[in-house]
CSV table of C-alpha atoms in Angstrom, one decimal:
chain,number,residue,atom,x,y,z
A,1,UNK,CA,-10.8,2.2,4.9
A,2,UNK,CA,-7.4,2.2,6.7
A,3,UNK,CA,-8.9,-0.2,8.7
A,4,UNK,CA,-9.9,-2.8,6.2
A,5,UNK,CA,-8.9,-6.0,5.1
A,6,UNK,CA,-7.2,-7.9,2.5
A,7,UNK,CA,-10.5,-9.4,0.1
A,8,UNK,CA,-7.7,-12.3,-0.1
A,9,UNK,CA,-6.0,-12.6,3.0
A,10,UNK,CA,-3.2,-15.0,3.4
A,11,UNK,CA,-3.3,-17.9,5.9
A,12,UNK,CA,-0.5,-18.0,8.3
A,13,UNK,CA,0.6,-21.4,7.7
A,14,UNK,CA,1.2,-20.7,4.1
A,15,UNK,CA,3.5,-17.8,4.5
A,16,UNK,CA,7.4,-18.9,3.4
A,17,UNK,CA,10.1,-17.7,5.6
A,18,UNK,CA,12.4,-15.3,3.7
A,19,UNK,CA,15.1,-17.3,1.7
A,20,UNK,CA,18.8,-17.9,2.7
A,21,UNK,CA,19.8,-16.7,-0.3
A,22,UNK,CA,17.9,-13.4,-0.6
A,23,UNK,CA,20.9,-10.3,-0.5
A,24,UNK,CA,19.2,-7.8,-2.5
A,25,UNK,CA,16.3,-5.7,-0.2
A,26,UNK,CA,14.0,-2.5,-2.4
A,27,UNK,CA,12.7,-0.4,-0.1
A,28,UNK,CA,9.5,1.7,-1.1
A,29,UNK,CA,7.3,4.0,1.0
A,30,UNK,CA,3.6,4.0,0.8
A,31,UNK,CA,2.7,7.4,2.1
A,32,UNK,CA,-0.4,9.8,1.8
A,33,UNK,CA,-2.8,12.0,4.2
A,34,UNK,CA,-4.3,11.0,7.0
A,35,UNK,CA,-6.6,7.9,6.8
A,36,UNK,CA,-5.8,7.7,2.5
A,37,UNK,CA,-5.7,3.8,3.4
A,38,UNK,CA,-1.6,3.1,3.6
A,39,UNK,CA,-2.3,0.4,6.5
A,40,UNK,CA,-4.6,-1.1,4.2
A,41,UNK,CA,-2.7,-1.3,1.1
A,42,UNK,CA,0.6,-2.6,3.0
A,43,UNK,CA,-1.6,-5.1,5.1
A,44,UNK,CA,-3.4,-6.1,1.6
A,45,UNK,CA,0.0,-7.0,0.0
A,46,UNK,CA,2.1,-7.7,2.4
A,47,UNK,CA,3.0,-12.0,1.9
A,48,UNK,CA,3.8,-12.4,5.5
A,49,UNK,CA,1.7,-10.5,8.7
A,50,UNK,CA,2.9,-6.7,8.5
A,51,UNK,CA,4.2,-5.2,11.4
A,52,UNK,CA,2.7,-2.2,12.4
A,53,UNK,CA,1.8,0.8,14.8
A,54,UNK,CA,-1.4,1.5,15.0
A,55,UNK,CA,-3.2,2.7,18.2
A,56,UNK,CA,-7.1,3.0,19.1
A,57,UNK,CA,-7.5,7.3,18.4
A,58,UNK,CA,-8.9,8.9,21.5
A,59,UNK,CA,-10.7,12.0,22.2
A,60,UNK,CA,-7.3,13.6,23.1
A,61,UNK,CA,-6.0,13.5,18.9
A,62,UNK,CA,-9.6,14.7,17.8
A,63,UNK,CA,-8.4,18.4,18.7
A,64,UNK,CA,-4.5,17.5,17.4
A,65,UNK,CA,-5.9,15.8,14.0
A,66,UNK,CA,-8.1,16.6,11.1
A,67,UNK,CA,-10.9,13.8,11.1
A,68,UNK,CA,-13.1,15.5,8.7
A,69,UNK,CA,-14.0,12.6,6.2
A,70,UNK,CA,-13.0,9.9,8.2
A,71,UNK,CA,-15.0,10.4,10.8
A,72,UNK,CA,-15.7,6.3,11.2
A,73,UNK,CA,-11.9,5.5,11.5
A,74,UNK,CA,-10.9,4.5,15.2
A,75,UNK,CA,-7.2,3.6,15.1
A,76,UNK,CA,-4.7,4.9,13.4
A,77,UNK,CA,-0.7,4.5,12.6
A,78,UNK,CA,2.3,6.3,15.1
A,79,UNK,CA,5.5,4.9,13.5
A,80,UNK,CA,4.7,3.3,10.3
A,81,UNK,CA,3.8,0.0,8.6
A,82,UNK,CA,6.2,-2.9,7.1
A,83,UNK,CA,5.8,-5.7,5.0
A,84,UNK,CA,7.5,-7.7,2.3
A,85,UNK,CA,6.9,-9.2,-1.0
A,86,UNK,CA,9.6,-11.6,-2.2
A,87,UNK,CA,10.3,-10.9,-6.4
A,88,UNK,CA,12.5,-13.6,-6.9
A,89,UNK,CA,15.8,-15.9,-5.1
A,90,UNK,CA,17.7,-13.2,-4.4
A,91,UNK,CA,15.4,-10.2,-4.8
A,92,UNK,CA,13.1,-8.8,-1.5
A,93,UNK,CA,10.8,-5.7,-1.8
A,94,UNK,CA,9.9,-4.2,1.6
A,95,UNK,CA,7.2,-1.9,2.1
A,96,UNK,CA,7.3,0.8,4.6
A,97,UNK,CA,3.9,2.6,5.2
A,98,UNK,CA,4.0,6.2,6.5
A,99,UNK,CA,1.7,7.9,9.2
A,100,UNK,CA,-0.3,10.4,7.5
A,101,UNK,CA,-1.0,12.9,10.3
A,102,UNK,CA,0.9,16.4,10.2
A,103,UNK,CA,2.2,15.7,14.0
A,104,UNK,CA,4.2,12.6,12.7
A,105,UNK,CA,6.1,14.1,9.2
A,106,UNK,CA,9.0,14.5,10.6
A,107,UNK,CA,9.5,10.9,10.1
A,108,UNK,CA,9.2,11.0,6.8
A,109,UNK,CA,12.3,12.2,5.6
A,110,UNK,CA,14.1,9.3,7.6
A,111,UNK,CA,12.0,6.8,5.8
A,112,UNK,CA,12.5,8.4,2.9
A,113,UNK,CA,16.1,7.7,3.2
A,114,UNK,CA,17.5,4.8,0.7
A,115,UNK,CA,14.1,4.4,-0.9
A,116,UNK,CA,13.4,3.1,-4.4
A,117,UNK,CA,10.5,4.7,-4.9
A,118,UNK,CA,7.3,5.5,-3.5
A,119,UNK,CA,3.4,5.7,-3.8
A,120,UNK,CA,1.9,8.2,-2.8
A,121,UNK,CA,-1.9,7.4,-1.8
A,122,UNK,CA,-4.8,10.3,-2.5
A,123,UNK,CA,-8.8,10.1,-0.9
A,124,UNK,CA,-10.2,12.5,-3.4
A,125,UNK,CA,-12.3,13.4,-0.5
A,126,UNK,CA,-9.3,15.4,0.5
A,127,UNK,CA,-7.1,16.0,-2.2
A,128,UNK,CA,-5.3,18.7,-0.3
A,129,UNK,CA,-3.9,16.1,2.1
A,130,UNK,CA,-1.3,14.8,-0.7
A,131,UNK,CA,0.6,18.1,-0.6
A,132,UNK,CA,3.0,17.6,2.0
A,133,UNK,CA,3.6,14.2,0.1
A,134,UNK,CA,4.7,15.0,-3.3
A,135,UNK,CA,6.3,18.2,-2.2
A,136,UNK,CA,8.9,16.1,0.0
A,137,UNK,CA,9.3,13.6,-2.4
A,138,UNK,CA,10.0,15.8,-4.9
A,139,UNK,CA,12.4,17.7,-3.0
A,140,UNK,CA,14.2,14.3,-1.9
A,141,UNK,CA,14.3,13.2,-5.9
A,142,UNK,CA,12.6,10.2,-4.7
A,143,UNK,CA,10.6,8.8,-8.0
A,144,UNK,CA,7.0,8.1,-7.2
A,145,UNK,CA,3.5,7.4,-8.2
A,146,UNK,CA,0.2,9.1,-7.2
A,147,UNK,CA,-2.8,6.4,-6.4
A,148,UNK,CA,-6.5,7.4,-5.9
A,149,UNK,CA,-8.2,5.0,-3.4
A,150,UNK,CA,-11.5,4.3,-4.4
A,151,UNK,CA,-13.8,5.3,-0.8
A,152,UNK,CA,-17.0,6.1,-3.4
A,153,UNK,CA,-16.9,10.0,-3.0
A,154,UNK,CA,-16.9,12.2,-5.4
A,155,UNK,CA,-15.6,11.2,-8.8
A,156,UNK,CA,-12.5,13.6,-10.5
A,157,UNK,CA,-11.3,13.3,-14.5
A,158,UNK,CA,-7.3,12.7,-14.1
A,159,UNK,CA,-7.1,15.8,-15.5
A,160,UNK,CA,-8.9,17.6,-12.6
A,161,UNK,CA,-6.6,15.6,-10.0
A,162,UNK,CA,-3.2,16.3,-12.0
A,163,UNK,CA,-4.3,20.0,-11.9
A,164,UNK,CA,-5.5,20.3,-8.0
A,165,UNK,CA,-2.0,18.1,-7.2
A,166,UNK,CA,0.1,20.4,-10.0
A,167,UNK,CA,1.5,16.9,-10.8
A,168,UNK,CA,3.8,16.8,-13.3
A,169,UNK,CA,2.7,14.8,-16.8
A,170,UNK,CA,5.4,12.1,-16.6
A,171,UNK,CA,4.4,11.3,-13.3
A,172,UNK,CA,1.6,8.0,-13.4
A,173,UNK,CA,-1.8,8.2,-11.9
A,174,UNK,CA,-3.7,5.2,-10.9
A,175,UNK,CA,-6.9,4.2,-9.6
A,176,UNK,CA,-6.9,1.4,-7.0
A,177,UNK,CA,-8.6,-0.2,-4.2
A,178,UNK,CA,-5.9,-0.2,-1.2
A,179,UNK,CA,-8.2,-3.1,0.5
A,180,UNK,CA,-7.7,-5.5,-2.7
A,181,UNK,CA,-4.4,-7.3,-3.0
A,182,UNK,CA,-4.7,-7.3,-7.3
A,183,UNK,CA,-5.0,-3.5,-7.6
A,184,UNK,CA,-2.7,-2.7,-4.4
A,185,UNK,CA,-0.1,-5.2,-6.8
A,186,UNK,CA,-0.8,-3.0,-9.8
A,187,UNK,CA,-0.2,0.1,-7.9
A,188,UNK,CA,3.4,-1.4,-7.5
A,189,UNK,CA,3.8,-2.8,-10.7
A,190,UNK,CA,3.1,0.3,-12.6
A,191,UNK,CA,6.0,1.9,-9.4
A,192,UNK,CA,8.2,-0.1,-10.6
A,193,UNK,CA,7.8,-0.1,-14.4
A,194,UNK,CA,7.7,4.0,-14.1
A,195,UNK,CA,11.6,4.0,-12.2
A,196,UNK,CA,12.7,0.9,-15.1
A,197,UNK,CA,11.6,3.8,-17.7
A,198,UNK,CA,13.8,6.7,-15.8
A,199,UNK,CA,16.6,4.9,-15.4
A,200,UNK,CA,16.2,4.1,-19.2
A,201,UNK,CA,15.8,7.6,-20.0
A,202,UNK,CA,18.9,8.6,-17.5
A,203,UNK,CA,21.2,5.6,-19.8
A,204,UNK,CA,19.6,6.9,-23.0
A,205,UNK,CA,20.6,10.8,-22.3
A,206,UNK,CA,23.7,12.0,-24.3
A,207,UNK,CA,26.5,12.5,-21.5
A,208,UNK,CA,28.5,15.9,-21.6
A,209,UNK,CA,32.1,15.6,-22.6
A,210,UNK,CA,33.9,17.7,-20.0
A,211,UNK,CA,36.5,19.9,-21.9
């Protein structure tokens, strides 16, 4: 699926350059396992032609990468994905996509530098591939989401996913297509929406008086 297209792609001619006046960039991180469809979703969303890294996989990375369950996939991501969705004047969301292989994590941390938020992207083919994910942004108090992209294998009650991912309650769990620009936009929606409400709670908490 990482190789997939938008179901509405957008024409090049009707792309808008970035406005003079936009000052204000959010940064968020689409990150996942291996071949969970990141490249998909950023391409999917992205309002102007993403950037990105991927290269044709040889025989060389079948001994260096896992490919069970995505057998059919023939290029993947070395650096990572970008795109951007302009909110509003002065507002600019970019979207940075992670490689999912374990060879390439030590990027993450970098990327996860100065980040909003992030979604993290889950093939319940191979649920064990999120680990790494959470773990980091959880140790990096990076706020995130967990998506399951729909590739028609076996189907898991939320319950059964929050369990194998220990994921806490508070944290939201979609469903979504990564190759359709409408879900891939809920996915951020309900992102965003999520760090609005913990930056509510945060105001809302009594503070300590120091004495």
């Amino acid at each position: 699926m990482d190789s997939a297209t938008s179901e509405t792609p957008v024409a090049s001619e009707t792309r808008t350059p970035l406005g003079a006046s936009a000052d204000n960039g959010l940064k968020i991180v689409v990150v996942g396992g291996f071949g969970a469809g990141k490249t998909t979703m950023v391409r999917s969303v992205s309002e102007i032609r993403p950037l990105n890294t991927e290269e044709t996989m040889t025989q060389a990375g079948e001994g260096v990468d896992d490919l069970s369950g995505v057998r059919g996939k023939t290029a993947t991501t070395v650096a990572f994905d970008f795109g951007r969705i302009t909110l509003d004047e002065r507002n600019v969301l970019y979207l940075f996509g992670a490689p999912g292989q374990e060879r390439f994590w030590f990027l993450w941390d970098r990327l996860f530098s100065g980040t909003l938020g992030a979604v993290v992207l889950v093939d319940t083919r191979r649920i064990d591939d999120s680990w790494y994910a959470i773990d980091r942004l959880e140790k990096h108090g990076t706020p995130f989401i967990v998506a399951c992209n729909d590739f028609g294998g076996p189907v898991f009650t939320p319950r059964q996913i929050r369990e194998a991912l220990d994921l806490d309650p508070h944290v939201p769990l979609v469903n979504c297509d990564a190759r359709s620009r409408e879900s891939s936009k809920i996915v951020l929606i309900t992102l965003v929406e999520h760090i609005k409400e913990l930056y509510a709670d945060q105001a809302r908490a009594p503070r300590q008086e120091l004495v």
